[in-house]
CSV table of C-alpha atoms in Angstrom, one decimal:
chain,number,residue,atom,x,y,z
Y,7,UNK,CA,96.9,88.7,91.9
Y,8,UNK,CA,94.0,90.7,90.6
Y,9,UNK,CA,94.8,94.3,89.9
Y,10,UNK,CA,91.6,96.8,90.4
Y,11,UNK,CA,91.2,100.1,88.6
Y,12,UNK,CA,90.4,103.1,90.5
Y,13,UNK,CA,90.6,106.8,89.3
Y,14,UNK,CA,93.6,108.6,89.9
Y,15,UNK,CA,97.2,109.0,89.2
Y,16,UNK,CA,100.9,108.0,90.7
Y,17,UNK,CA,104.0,109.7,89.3
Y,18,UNK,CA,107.3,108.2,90.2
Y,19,UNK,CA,110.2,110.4,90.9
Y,20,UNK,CA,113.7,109.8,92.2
Y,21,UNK,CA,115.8,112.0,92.8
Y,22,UNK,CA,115.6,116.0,92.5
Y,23,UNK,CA,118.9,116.9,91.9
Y,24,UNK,CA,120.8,119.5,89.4
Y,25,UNK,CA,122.7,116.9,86.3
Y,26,UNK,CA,125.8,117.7,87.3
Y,27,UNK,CA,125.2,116.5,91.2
Y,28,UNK,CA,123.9,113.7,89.8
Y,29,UNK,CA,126.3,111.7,92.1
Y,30,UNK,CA,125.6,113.5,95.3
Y,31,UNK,CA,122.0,111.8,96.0
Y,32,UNK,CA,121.0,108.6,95.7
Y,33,UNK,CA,121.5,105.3,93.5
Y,34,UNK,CA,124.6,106.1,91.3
Y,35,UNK,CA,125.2,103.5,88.5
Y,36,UNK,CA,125.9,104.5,84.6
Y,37,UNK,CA,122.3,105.6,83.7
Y,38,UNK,CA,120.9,106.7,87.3
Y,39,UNK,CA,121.1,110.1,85.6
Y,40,UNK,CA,118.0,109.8,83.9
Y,41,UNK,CA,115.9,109.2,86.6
Y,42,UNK,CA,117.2,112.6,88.4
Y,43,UNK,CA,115.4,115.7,87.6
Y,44,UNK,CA,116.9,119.3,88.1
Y,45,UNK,CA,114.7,121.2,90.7
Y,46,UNK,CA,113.7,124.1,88.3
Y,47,UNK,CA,111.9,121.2,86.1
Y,48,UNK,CA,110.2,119.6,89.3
Y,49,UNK,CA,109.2,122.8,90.3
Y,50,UNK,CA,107.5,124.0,87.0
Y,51,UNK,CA,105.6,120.4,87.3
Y,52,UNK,CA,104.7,121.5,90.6
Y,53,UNK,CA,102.8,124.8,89.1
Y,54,UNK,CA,101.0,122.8,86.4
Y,55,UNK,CA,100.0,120.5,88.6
Y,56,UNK,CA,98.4,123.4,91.7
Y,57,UNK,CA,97.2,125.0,88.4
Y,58,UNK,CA,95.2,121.6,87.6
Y,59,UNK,CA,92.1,120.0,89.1
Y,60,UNK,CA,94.5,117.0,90.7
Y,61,UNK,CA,94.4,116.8,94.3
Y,62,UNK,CA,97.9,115.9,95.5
Y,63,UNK,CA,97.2,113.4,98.4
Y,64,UNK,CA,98.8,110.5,100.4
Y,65,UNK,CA,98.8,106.9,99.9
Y,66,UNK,CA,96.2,106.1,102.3
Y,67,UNK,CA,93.8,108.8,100.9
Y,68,UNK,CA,91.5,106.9,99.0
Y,69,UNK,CA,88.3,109.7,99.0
Y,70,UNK,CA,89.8,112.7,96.5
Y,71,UNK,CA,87.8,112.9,93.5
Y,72,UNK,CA,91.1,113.5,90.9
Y,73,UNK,CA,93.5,111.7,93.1
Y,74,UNK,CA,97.4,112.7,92.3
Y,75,UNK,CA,100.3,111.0,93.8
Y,76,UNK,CA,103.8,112.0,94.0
Y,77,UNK,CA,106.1,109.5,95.0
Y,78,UNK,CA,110.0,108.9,95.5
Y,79,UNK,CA,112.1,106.5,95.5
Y,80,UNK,CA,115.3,104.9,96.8
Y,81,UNK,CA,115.8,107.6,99.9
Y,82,UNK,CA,118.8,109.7,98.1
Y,83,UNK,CA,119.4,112.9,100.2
Y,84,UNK,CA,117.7,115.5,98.0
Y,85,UNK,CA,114.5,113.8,99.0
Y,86,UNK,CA,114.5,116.0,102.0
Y,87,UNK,CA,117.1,119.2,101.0
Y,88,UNK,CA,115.0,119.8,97.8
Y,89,UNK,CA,111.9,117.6,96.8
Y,90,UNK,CA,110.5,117.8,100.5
Y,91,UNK,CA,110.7,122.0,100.9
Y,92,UNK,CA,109.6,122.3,96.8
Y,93,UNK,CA,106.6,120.4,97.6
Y,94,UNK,CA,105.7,122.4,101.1
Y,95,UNK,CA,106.1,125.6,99.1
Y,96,UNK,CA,103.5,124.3,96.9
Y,97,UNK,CA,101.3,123.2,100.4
Y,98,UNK,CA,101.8,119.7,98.5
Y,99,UNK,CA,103.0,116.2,100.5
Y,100,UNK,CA,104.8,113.6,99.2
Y,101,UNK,CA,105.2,109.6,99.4
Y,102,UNK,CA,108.7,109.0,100.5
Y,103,UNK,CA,110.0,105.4,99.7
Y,104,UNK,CA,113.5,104.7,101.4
Y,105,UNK,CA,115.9,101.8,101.4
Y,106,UNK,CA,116.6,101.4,105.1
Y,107,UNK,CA,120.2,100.1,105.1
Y,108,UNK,CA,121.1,102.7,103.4
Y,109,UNK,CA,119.5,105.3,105.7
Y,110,UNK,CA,123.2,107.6,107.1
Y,111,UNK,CA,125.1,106.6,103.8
Y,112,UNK,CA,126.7,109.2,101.4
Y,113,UNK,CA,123.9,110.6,99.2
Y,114,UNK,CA,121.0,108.9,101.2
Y,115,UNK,CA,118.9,110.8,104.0
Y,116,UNK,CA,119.4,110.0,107.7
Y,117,UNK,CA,117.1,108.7,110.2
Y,118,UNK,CA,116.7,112.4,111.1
Y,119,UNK,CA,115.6,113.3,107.5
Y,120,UNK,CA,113.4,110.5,108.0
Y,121,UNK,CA,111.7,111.5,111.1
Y,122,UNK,CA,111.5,115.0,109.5
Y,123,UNK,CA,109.7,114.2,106.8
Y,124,UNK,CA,106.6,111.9,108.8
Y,125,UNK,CA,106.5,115.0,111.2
Y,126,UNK,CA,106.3,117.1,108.5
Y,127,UNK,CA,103.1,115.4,107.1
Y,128,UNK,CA,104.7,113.4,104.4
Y,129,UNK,CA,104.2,109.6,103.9
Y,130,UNK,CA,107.0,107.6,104.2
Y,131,UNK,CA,107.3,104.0,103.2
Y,132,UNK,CA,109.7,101.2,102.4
Y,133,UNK,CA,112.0,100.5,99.6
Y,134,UNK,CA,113.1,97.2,101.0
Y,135,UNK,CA,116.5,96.8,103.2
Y,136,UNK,CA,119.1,96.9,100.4
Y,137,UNK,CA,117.2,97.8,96.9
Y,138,UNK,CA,117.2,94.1,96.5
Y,139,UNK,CA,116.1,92.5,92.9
Y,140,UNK,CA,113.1,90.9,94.9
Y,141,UNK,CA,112.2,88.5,91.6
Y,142,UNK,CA,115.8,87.0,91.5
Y,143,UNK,CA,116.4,86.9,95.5
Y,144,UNK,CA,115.8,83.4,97.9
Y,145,UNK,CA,112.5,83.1,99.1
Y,146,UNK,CA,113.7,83.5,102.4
Y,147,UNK,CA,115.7,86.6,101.3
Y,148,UNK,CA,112.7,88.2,99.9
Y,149,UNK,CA,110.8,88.0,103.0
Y,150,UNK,CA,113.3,89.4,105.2
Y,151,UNK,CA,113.9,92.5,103.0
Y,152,UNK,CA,110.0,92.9,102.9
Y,153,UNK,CA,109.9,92.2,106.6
Y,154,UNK,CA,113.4,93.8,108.0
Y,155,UNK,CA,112.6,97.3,106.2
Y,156,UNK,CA,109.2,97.7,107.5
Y,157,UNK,CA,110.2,96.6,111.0
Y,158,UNK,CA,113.1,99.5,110.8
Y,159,UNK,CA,110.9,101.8,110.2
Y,160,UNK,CA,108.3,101.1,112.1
Y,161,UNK,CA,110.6,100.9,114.7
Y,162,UNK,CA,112.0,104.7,113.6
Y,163,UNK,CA,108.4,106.5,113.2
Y,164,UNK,CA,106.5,104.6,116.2
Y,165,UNK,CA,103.7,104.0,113.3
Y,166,UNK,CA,102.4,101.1,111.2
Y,167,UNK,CA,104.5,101.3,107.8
Y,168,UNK,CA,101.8,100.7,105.5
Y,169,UNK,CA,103.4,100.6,101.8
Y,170,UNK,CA,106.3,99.6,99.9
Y,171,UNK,CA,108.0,100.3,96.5
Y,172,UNK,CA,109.4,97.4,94.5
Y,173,UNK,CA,113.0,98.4,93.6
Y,174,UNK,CA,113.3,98.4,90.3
Y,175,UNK,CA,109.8,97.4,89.0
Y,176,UNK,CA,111.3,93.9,89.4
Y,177,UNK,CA,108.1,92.3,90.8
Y,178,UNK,CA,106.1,89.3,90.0
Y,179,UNK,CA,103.1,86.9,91.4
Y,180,UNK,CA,105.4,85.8,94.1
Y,181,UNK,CA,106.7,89.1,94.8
Y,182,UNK,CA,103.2,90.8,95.7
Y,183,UNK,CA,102.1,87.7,97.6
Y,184,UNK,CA,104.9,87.6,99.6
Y,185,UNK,CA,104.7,92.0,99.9
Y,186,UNK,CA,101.2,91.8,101.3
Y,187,UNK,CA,101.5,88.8,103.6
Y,188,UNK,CA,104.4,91.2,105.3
Y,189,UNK,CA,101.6,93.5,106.1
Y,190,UNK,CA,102.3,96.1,103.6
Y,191,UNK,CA,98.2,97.3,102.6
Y,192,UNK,CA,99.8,98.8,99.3
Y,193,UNK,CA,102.5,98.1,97.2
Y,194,UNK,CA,103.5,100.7,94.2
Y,195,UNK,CA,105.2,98.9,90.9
Y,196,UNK,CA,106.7,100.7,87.9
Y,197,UNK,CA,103.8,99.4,85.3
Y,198,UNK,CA,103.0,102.8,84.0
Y,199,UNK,CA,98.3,102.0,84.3
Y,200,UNK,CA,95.9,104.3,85.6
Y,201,UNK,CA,95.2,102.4,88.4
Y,202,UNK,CA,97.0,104.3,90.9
Y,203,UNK,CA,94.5,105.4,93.7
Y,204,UNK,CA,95.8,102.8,96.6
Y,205,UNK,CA,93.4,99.6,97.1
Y,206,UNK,CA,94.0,97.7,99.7
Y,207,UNK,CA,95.3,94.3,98.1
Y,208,UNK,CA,96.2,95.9,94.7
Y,209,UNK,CA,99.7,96.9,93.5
Y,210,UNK,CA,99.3,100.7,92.7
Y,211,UNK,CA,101.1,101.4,88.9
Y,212,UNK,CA,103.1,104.5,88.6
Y,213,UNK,CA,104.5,106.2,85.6
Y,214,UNK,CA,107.9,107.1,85.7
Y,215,UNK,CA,109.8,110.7,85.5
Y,216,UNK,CA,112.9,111.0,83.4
Y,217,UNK,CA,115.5,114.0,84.0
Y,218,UNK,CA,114.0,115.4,80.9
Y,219,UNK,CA,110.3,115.0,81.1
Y,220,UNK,CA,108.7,118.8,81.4
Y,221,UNK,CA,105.8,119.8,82.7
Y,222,UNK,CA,104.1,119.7,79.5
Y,223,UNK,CA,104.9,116.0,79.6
Y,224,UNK,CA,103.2,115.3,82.8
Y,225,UNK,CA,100.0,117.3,82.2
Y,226,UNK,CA,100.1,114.9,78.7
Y,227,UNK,CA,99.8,112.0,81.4
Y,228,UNK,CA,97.9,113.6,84.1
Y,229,UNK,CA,95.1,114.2,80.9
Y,230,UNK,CA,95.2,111.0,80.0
Y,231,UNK,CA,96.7,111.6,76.5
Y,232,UNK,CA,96.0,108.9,74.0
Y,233,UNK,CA,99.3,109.6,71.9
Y,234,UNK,CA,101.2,109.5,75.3
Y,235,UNK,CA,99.8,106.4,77.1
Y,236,UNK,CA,100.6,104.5,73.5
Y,237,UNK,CA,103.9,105.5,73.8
Y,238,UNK,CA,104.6,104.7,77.4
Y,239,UNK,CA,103.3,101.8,77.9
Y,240,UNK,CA,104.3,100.7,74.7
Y,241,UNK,CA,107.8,101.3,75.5
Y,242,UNK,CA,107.5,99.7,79.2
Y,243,UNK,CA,105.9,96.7,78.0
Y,244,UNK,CA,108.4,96.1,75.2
Y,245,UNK,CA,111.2,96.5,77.9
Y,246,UNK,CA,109.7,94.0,79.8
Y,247,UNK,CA,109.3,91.7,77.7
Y,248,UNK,CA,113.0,92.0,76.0
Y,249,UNK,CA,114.7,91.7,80.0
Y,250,UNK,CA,112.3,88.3,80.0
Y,251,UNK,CA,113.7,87.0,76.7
Y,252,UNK,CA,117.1,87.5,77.5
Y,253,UNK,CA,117.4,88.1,81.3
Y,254,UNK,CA,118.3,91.2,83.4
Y,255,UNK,CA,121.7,90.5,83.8
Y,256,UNK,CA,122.2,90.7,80.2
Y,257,UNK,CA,120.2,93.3,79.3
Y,258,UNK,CA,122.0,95.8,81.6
Y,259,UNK,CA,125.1,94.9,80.4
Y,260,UNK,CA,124.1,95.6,76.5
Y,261,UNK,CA,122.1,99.0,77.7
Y,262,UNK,CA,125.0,100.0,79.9
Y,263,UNK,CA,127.2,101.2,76.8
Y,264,UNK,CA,124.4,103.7,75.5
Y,265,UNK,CA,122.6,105.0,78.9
Y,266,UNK,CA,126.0,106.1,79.7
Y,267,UNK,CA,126.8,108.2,77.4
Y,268,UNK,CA,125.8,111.9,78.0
C-alpha cells in the first residue's frame, strides 16, 4: 500500500466525557480512561483551534487550504450529548466513527443519535461491526466486519458510507486491502503522520488525544512542532514495535497493571 502525503491534519478523539463518568460512554476496559477527555478541555481545544487558521472540514473535503479534522471513535453516547453540540457551538462538524453492533447498547448512541448527527451535517462512518482486532481476525471475519458495518449503515442513513476507522490502530497490508476492496474510499489509522487530508486509496493517519492533552498540546501539533512530532511518533512507533516483539495479547496484559492505576 503506498501512503501519499497531502497537507492537513486529523485529530483522533474518543470519547468527551467528565473522568469520573468515564464508564457512562463508550469502550470501558482498565485504561479506556485515557482516551476520554472532560468537556471543559475539548472545549478550550475548540477556541484555539476557531482562533487558528485550520479549517475544520469533513472527510470528503479534499479543497481547504489548512485542512483540520476532528474525528471520533468507537460511537460511545457522549458523541452526540456533548462532542456533537460543543462542536455546533463552535459552527464546527465532526467525523463520527461508530461500531454498529453496538449502536442501542449502554454507553453507545442509538440509531437515532445516528440519524441525528448525518442530518445535522456531521460525517459519520464505520468502526467495523464489533471493534474487531481486524489483524488477528479470519479472513473471512475481516471482510464481513468491513462489509456488515458499512451495509448497516448504509442501510440507516440511505447514503454511501464512505470511510472507516480501524479499531485499535490494529491494521496491516491485508487489513487496508481488504478495507478498500469493501468500498470504503478512506480509511483513518492511528499512525500519528501528517498525511491526513483524505486521498482516495490512502489510509489517512491521525494523532491521538489523551484525557490530559490541553489545548496547548494540540496547537503544538496543529504547528507542526519539531519537539512534539519527535516525541509522538517516537513513542507510537516504539509501541508498535514492542506489541510486534511480543504480541498484543501479552502486551495488554503487562500494561494492564499500570494504565489502571489512577
Amino acid at each position: 500500500m503506498v501512503i501519499r502525503t497531502a497537507p492537513g491534519v486529523a485529530l483522533l478523539y474518543h470519547d468527551i466525557v467528565a473522568r469520573e463518568r468515564a464508564t457512562e460512554s463508550g469502550i470501558v476496559t482498565d485504561g479506556s480512561w485515557r482516551y476520554k477527555l472532560p468537556p471543559e478541555i475539548f472545549r478550550s481545544h475548540l477556541e484555539r483551534i476557531d482562533a487558528s487558521s485550520h479549517q475544520v472540514v469533513l472527510a470528503s473535503d479534499t479543497d481547504a487550504e489548512r485542512p483540520l479534522l476532528l474525528t471520533f471513535d468507537d460511537g460511545g453516547v457522549s458523541c452526540a450529548e456533548t462532542a456533537a453540540p460543543l462542536l455546533e457551538s463552535y459552527g464546527m462538524r465532526g467525523n463520527f466513527f461508530v461500531v454498529t453492533g453496538r449502536l442501542g447498547d449502554d454507553g453507545y448512541m442509538t440509531e437515532d443519535h445516528v440519524r441525528e448527527l448525518a442530518a445535522a451535517g456531521h460525517h459519520v462512518g464505520s468502526h467495523t461491526v464489533t471493534h474487531a482486532n481486524l489483524r488477528e481476525v479470519s479472513p473471512s471475519k475481516r471482510r464481513a466486519e468491513l462489509v456488515r458495518s458499512k451495509e448497516a449503515l448504509e442501510s440507516l442513513l440511505g447514503t454511501t458510507c464512505r470511510s472507516i476507522s480501524i479499531p485499535g490502530g490494529f491494521v496491516d497490508e491485508d487489513v487496508l486491502t481488504d478495507a478498500f476492496d469493501a468500498g470504503y474510499d478512506y480509511v483513518f489509522i492511528s499512525e500519528p503522520r501528517y498525511l491526513s487530508l483524505p486521498v482516495k486509496g490512502s489510509p489517512v493517519g491521525r494523532w491521538s488525544v489523551w484525557h490530559d492533552t490541553g489545548a496547548d498540546g494540540i496547537e503544538r501539533i496543529l504547528d507542526r512542532n519539531l519537539r512534539t512530532r519527535l516525541w509522538v511518533q517516537g513513542r507510537w512507533f516504539t509501541l508498535k514495535s514492542i506489541k510486534r516483539t511480543i504480541g498484543q495479547n501479552r502486551f495488554e496484559r503487562l500494561r494492564r497493571p499500570l494504565v489502571s492505576r489512577r
